PDB file of N, CA and C in Angstrom:
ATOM      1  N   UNK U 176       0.840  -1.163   0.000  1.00 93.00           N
ATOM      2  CA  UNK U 176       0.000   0.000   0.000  1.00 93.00           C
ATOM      3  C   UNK U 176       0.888   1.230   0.000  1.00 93.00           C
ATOM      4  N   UNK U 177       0.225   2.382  -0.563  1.00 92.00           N
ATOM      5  CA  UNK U 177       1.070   3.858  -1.046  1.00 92.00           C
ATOM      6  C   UNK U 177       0.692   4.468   0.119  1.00 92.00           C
ATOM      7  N   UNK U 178       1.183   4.976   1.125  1.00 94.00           N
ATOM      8  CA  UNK U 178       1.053   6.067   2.327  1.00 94.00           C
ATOM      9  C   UNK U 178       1.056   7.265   1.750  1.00 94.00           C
ATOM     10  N   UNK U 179       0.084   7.795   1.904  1.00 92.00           N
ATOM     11  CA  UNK U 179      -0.285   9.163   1.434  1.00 92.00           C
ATOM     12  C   UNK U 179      -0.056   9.681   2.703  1.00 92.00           C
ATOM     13  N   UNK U 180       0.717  10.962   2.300  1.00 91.00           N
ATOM     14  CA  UNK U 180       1.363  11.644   4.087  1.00 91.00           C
ATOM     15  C   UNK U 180       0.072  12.600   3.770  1.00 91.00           C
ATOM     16  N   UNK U 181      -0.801  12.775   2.997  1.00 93.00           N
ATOM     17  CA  UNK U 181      -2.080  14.116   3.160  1.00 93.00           C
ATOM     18  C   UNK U 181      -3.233  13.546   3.849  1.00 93.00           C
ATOM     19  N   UNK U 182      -3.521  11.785   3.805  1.00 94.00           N
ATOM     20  CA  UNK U 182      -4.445  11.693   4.093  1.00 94.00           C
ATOM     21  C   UNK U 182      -3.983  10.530   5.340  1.00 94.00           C
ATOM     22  N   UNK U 183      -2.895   9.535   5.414  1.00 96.00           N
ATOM     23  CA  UNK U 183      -2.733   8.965   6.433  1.00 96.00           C
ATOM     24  C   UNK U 183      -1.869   9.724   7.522  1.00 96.00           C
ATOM     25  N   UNK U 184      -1.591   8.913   8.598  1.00 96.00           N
ATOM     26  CA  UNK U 184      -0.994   9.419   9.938  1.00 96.00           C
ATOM     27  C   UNK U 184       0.181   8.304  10.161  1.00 96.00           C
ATOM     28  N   UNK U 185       0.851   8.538  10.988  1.00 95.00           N
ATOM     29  CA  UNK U 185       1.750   7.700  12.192  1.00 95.00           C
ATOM     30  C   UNK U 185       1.419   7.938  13.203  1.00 95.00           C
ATOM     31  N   UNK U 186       1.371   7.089  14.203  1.00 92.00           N
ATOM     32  CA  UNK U 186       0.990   7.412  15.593  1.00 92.00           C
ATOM     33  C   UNK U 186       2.284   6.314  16.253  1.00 92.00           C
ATOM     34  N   UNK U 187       2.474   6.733  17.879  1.00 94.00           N
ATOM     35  CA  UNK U 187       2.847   5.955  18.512  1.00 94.00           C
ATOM     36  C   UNK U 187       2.206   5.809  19.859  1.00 94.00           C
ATOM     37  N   UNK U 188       1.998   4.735  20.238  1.00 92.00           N
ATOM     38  CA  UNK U 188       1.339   4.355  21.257  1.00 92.00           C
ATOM     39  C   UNK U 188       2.354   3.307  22.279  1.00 92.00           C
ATOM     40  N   UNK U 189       2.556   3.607  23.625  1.00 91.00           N
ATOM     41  CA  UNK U 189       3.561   3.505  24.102  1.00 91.00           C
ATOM     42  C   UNK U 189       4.832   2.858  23.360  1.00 91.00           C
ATOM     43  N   UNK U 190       5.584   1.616  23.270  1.00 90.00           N
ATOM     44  CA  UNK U 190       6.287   1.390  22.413  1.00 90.00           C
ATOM     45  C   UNK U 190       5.870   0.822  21.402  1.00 90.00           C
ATOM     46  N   UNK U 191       4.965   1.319  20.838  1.00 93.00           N
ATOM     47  CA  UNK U 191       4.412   0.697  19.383  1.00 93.00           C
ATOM     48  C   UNK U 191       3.888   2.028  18.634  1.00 93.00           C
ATOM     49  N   UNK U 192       4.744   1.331  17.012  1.00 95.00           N
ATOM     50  CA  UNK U 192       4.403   2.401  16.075  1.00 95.00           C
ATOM     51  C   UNK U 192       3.626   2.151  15.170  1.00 95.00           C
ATOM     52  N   UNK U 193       2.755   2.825  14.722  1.00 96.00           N
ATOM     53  CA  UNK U 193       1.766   2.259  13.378  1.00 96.00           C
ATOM     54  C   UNK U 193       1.778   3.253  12.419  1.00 96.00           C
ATOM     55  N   UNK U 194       1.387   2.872  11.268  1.00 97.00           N
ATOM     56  CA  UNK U 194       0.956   3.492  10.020  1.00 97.00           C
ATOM     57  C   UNK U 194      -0.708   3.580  10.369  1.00 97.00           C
ATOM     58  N   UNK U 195      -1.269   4.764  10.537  1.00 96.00           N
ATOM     59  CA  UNK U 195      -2.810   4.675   9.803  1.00 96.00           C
ATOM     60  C   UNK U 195      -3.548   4.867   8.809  1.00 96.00           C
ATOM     61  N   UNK U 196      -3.750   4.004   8.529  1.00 95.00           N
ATOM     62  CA  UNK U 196      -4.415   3.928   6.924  1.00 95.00           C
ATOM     63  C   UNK U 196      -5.367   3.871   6.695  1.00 95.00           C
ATOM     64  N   UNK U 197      -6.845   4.882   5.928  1.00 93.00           N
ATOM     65  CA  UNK U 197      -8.135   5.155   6.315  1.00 93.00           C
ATOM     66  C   UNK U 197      -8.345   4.133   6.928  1.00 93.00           C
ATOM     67  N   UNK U 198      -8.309   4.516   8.106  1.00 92.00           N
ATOM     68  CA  UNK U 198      -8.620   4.016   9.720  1.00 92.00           C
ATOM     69  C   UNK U 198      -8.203   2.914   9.494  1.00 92.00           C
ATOM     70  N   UNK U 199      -6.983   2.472   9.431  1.00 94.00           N
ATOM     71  CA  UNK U 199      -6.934   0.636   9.687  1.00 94.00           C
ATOM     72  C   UNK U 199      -5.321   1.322  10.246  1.00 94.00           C
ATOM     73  N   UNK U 200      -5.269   0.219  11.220  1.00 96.00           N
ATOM     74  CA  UNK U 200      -3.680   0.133  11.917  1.00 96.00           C
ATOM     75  C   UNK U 200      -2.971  -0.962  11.146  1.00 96.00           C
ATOM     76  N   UNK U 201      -1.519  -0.348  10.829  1.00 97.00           N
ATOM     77  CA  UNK U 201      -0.718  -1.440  10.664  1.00 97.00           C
ATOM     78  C   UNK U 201       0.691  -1.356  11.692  1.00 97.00           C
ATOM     79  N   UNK U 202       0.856  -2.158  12.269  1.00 97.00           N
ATOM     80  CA  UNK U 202       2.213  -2.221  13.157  1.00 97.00           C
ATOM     81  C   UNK U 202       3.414  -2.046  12.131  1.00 97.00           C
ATOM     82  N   UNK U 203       4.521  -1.149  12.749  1.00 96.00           N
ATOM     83  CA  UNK U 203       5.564  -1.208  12.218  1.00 96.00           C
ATOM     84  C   UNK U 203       6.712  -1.912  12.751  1.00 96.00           C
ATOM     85  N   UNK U 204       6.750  -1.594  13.692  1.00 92.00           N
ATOM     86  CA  UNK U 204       7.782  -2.293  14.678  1.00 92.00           C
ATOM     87  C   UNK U 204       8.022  -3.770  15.059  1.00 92.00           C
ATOM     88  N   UNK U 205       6.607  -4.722  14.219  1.00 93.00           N
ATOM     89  CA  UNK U 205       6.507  -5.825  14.479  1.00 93.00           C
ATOM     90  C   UNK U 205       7.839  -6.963  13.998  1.00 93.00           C
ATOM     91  N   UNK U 206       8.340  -6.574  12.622  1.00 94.00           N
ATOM     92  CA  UNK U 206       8.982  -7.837  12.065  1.00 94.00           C
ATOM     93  C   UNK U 206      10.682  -7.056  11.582  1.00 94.00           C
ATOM     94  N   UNK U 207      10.384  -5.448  12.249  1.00 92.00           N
ATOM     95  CA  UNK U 207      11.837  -5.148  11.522  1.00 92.00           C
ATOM     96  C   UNK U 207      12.377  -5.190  10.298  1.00 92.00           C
ATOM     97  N   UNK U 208      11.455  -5.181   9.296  1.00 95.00           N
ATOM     98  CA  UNK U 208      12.018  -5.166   7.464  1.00 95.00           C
ATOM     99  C   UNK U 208      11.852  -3.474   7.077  1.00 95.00           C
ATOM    100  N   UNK U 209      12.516  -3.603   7.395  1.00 95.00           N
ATOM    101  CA  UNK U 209      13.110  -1.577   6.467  1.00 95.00           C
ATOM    102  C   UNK U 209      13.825  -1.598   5.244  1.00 95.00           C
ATOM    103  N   UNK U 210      13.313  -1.272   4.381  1.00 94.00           N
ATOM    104  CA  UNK U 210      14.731  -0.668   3.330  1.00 94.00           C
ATOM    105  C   UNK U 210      14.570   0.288   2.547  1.00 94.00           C
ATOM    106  N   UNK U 211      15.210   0.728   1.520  1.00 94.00           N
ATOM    107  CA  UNK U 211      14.973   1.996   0.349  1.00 94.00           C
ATOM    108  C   UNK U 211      14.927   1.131  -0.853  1.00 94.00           C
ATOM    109  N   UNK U 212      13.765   1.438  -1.472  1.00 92.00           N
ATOM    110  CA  UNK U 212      13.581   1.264  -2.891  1.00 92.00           C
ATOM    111  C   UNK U 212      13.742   2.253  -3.755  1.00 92.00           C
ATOM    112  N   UNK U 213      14.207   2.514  -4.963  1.00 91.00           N
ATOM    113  CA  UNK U 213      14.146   3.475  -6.064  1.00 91.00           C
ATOM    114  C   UNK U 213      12.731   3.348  -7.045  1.00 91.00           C
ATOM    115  N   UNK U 214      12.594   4.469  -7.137  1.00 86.00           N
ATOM    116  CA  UNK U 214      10.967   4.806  -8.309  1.00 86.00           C
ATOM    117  C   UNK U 214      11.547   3.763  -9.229  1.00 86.00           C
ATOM    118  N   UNK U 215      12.303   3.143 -10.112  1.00 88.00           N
ATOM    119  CA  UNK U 215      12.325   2.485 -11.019  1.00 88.00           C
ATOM    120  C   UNK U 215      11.985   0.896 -10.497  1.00 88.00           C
ATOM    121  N   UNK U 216      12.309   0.584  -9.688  1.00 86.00           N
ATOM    122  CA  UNK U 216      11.943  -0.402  -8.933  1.00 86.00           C
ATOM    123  C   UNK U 216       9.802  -0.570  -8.760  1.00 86.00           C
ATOM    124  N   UNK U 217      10.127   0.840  -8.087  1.00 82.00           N
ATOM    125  CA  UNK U 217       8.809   0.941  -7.657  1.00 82.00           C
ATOM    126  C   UNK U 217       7.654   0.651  -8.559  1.00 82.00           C
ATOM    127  N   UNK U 218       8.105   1.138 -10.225  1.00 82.00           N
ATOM    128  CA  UNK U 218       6.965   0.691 -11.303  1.00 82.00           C
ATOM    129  C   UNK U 218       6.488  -0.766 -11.073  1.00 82.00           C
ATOM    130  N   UNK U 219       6.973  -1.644 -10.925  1.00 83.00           N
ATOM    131  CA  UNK U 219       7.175  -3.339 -10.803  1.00 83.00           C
ATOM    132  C   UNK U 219       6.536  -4.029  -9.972  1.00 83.00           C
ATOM    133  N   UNK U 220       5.774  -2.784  -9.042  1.00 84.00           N
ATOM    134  CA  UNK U 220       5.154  -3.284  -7.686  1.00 84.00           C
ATOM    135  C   UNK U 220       3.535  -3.015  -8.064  1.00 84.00           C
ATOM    136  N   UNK U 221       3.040  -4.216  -7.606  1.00 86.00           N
ATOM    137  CA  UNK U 221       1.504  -3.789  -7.573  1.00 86.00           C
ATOM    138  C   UNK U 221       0.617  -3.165  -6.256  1.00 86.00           C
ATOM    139  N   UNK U 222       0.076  -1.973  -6.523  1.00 89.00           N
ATOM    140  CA  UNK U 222      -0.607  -1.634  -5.153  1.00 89.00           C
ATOM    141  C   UNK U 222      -1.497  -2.225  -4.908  1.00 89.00           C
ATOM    142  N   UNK U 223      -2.052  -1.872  -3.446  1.00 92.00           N
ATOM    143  CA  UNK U 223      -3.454  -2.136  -3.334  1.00 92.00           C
ATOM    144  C   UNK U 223      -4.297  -1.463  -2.386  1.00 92.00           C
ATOM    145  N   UNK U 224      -5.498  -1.305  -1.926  1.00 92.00           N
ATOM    146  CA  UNK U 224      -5.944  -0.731  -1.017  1.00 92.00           C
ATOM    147  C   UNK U 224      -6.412  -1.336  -0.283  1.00 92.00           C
ATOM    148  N   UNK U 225      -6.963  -0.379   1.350  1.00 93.00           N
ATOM    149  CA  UNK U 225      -7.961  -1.291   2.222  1.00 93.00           C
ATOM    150  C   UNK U 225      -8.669  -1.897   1.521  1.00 93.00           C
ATOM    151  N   UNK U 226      -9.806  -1.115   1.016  1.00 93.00           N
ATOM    152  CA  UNK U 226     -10.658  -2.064   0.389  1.00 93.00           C
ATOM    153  C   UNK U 226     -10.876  -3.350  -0.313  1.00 93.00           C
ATOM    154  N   UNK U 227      -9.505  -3.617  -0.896  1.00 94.00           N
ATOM    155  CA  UNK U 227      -9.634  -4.560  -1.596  1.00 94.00           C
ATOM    156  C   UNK U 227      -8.704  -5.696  -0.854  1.00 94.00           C
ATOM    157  N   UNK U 228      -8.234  -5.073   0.265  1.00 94.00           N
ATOM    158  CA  UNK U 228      -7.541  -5.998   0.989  1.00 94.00           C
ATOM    159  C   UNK U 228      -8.814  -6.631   1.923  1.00 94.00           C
ATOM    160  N   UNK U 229      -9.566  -5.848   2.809  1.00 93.00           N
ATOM    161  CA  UNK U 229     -10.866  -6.370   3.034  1.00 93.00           C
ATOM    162  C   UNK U 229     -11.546  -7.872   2.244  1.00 93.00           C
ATOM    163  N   UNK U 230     -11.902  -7.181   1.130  1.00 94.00           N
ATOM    164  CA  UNK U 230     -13.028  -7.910  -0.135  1.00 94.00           C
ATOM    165  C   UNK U 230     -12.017  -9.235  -0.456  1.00 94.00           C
ATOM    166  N   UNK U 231     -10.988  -9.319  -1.216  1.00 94.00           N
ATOM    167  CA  UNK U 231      -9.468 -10.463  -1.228  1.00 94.00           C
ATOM    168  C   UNK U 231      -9.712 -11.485   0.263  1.00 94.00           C
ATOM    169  N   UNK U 232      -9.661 -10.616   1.172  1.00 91.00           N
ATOM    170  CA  UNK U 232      -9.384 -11.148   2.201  1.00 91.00           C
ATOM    171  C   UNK U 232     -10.620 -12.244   2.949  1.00 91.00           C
ATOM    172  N   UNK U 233     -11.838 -11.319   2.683  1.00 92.00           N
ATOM    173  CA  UNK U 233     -13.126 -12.009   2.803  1.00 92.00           C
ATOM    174  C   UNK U 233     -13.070 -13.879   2.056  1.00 92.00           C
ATOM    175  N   UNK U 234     -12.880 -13.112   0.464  1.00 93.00           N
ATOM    176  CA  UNK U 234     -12.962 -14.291  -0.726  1.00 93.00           C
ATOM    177  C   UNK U 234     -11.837 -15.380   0.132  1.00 93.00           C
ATOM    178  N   UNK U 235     -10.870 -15.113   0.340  1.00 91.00           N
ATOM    179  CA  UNK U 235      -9.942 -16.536   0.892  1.00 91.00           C
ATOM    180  C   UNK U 235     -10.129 -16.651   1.842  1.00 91.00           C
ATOM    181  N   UNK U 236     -10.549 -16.195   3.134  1.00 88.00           N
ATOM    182  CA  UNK U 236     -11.423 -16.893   4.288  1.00 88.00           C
ATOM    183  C   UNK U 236     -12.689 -17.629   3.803  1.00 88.00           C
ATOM    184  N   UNK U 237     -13.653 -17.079   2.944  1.00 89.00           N
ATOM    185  CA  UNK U 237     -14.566 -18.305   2.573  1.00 89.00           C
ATOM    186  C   UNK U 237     -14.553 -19.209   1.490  1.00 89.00           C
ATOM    187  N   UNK U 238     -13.501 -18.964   1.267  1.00 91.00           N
ATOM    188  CA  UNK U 238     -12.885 -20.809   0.163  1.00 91.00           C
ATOM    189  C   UNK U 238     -11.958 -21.612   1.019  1.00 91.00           C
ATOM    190  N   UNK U 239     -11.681 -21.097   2.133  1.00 88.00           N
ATOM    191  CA  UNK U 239     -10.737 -21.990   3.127  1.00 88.00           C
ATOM    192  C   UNK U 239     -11.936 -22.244   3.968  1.00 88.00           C
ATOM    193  N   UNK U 240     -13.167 -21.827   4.453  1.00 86.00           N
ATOM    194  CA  UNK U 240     -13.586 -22.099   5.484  1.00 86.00           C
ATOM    195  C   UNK U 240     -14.859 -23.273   4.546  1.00 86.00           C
ATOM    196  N   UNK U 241     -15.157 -22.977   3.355  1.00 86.00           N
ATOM    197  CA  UNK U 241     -15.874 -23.903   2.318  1.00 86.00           C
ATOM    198  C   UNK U 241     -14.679 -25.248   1.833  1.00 86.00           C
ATOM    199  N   UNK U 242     -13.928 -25.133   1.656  1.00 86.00           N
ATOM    200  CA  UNK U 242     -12.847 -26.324   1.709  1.00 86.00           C
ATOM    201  C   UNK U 242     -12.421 -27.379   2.986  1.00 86.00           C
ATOM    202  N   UNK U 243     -12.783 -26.670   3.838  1.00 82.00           N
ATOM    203  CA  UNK U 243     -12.644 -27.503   5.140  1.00 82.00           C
ATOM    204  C   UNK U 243     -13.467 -28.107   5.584  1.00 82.00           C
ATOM    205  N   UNK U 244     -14.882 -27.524   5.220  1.00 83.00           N
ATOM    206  CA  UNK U 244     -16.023 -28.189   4.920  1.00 83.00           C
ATOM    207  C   UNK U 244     -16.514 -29.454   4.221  1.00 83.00           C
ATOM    208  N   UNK U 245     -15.477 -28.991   3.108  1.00 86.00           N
ATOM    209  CA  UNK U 245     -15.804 -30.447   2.108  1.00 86.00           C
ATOM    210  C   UNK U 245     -14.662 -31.457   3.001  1.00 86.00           C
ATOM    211  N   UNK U 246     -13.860 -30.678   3.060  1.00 84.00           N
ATOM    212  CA  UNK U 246     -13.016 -31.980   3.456  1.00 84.00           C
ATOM    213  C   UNK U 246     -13.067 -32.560   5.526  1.00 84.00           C
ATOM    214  N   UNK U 247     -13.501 -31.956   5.355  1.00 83.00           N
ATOM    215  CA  UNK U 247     -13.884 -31.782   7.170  1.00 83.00           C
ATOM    216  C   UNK U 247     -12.692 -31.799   8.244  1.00 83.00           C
ATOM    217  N   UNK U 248     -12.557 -30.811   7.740  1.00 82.00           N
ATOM    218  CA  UNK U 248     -11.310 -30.113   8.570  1.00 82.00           C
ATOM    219  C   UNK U 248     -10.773 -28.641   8.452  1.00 82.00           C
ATOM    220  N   UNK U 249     -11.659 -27.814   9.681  1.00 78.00           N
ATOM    221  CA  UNK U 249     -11.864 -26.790   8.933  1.00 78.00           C
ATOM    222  C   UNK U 249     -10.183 -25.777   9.674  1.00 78.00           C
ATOM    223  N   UNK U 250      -9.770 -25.104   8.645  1.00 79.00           N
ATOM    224  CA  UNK U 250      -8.763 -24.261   9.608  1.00 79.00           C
ATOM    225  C   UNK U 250      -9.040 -23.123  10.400  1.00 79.00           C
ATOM    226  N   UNK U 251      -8.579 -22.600  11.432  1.00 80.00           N
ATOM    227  CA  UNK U 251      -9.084 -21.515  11.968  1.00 80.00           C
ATOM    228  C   UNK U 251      -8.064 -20.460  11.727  1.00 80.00           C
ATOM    229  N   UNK U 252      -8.645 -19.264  11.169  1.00 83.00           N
ATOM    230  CA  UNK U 252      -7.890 -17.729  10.472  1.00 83.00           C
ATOM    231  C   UNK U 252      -8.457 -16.890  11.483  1.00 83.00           C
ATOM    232  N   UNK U 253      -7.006 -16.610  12.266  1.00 86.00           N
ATOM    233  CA  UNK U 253      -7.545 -15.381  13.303  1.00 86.00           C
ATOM    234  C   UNK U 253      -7.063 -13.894  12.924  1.00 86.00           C
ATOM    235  N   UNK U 254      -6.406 -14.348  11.778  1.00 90.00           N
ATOM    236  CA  UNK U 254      -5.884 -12.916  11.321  1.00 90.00           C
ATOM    237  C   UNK U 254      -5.722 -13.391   9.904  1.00 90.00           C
ATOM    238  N   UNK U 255      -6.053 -11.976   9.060  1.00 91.00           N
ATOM    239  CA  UNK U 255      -5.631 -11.971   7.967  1.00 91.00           C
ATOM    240  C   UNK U 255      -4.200 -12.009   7.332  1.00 91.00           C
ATOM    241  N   UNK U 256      -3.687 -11.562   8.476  1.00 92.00           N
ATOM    242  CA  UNK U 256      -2.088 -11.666   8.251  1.00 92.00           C
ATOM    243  C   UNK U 256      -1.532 -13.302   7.873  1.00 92.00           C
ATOM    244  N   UNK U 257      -2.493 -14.252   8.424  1.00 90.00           N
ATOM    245  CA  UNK U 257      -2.200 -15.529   7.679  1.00 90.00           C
ATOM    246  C   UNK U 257      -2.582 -16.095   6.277  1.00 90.00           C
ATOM    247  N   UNK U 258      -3.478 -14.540   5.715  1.00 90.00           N
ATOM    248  CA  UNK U 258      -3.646 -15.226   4.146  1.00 90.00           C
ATOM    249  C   UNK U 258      -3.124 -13.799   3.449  1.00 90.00           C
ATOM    250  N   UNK U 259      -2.264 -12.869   3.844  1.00 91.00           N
ATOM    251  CA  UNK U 259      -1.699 -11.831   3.553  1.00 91.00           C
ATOM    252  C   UNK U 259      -0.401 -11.744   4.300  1.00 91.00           C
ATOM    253  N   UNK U 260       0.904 -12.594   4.093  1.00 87.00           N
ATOM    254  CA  UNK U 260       1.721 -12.791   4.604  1.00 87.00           C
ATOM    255  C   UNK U 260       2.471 -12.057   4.645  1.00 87.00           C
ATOM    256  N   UNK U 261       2.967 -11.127   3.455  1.00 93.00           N
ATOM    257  CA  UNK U 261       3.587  -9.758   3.319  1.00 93.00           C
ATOM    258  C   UNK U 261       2.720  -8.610   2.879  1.00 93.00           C
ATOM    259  N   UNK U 262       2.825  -7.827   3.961  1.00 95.00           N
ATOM    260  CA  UNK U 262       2.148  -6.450   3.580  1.00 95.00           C
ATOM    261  C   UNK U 262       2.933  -5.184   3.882  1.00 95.00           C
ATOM    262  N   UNK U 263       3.216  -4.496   2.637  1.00 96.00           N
ATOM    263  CA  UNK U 263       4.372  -3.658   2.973  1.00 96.00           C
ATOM    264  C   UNK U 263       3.274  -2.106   2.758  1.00 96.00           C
ATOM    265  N   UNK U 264       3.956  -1.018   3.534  1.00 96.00           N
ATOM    266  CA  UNK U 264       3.789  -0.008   3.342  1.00 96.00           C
ATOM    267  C   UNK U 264       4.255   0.864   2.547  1.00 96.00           C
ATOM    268  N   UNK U 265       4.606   1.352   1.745  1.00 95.00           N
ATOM    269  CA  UNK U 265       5.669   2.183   0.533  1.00 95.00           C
ATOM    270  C   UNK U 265       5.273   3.677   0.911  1.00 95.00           C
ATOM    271  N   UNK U 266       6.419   4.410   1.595  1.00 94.00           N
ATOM    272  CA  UNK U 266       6.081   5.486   2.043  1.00 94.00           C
ATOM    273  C   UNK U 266       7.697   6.725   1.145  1.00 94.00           C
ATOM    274  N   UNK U 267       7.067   7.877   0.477  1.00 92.00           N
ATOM    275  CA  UNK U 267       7.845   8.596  -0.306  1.00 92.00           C
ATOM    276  C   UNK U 267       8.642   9.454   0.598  1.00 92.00           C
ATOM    277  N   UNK U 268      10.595   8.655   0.194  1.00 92.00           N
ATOM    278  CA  UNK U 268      11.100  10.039   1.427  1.00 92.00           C
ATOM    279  C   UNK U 268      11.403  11.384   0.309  1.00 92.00           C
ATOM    280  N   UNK U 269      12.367  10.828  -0.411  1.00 88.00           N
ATOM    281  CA  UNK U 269      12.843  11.897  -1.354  1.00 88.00           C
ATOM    282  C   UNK U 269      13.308  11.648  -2.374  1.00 88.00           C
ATOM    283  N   UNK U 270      12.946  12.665  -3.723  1.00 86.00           N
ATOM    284  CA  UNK U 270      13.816  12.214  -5.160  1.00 86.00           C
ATOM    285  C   UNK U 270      13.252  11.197  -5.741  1.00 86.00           C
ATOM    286  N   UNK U 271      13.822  10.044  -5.927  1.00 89.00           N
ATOM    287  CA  UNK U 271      12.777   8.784  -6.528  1.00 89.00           C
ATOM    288  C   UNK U 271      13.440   7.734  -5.529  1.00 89.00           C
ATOM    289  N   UNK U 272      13.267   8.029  -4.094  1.00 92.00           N
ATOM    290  CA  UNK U 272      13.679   6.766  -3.062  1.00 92.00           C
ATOM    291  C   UNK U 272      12.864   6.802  -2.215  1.00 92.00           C
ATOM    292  N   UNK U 273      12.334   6.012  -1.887  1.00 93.00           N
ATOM    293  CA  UNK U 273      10.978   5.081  -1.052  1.00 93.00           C
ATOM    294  C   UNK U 273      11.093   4.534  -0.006  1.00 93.00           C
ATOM    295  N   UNK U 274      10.594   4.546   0.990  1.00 95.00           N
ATOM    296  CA  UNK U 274      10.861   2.942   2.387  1.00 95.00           C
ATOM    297  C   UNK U 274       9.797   2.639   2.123  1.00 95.00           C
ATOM    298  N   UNK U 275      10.308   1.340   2.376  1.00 95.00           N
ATOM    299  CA  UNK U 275       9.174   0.036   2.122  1.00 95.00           C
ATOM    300  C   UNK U 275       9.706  -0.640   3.610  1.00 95.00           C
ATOM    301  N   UNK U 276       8.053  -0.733   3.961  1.00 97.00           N
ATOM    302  CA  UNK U 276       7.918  -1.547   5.267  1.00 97.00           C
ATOM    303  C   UNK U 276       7.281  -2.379   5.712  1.00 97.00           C
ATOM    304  N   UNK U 277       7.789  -3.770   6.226  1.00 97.00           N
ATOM    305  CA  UNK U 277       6.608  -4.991   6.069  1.00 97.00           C
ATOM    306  C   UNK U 277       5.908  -4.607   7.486  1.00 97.00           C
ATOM    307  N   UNK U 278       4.725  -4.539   7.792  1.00 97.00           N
ATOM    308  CA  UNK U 278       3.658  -4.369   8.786  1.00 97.00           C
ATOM    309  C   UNK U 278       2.623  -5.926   8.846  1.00 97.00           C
ATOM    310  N   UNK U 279       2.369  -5.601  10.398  1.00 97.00           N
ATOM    311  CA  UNK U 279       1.443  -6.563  11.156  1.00 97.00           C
ATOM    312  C   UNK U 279      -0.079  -5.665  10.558  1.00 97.00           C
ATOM    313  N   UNK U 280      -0.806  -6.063  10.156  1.00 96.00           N
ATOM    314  CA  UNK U 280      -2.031  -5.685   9.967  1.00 96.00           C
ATOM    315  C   UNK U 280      -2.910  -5.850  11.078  1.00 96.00           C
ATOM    316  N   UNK U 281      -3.281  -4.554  11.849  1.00 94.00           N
ATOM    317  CA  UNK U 281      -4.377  -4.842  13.084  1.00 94.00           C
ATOM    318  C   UNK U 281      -5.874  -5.098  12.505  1.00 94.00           C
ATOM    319  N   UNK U 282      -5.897  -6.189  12.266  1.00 88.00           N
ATOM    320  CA  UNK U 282      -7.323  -6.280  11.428  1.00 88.00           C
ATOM    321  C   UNK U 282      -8.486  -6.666  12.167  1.00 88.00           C
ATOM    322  N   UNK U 283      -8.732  -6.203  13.660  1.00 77.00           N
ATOM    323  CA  UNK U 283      -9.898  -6.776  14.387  1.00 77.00           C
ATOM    324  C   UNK U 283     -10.487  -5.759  14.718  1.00 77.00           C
TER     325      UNK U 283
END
């Protein structure tokens, strides 16, 4: 996801930092992946939004929870972060160089 510094925030809440993203928390501090990407890089990447991380996210909780069904064994998904394993933030510092940051998605 693209961090828009006009419309999202950072917050910190005692030692925890998040990205807010129309209203959804993502942890930063969780897994420690920082780095700089270059805009040429950056073409290569596909975005995405809440929304469609939501709707995505819905669709593979109910083909895993309809598959477990058929097979009778159903798995339990307490977070989306288990069918969205990398979710990075791409936030613009300067020039055509980027941080990209993998985040915990607070999705409850």
């Amino acid at each position: 996801m693209l961090f828009d510094i006009c419309n999202d925030s950072i917050f910190t809440s005692g030692d925890m930092k998040y990205y807010n993203i129309d209203d959804n928390l993502f942890e930063i501090s969780r897994y420690q992946q920082v780095d700089t990407i270059s805009g040429k890089w950056l073409k290569n990447i596909e975005f995405t939004t809440i929304n469609k991380l939501w709707v995505e996210g819905e669709k593979l909780h109910n083909s895993i929870i309809n598959e477990g069904v058929k097979k009778k064994s159903l798995k339990v998904i307490e977070t989306y972060n288990q069918l969205f394993e990398h979710i990075y933030v791409i936030e613009k510092l300067q020039n055509d160089k980027f941080k990209r940051t993998r985040v915990w998605w607070i999705d409850y």
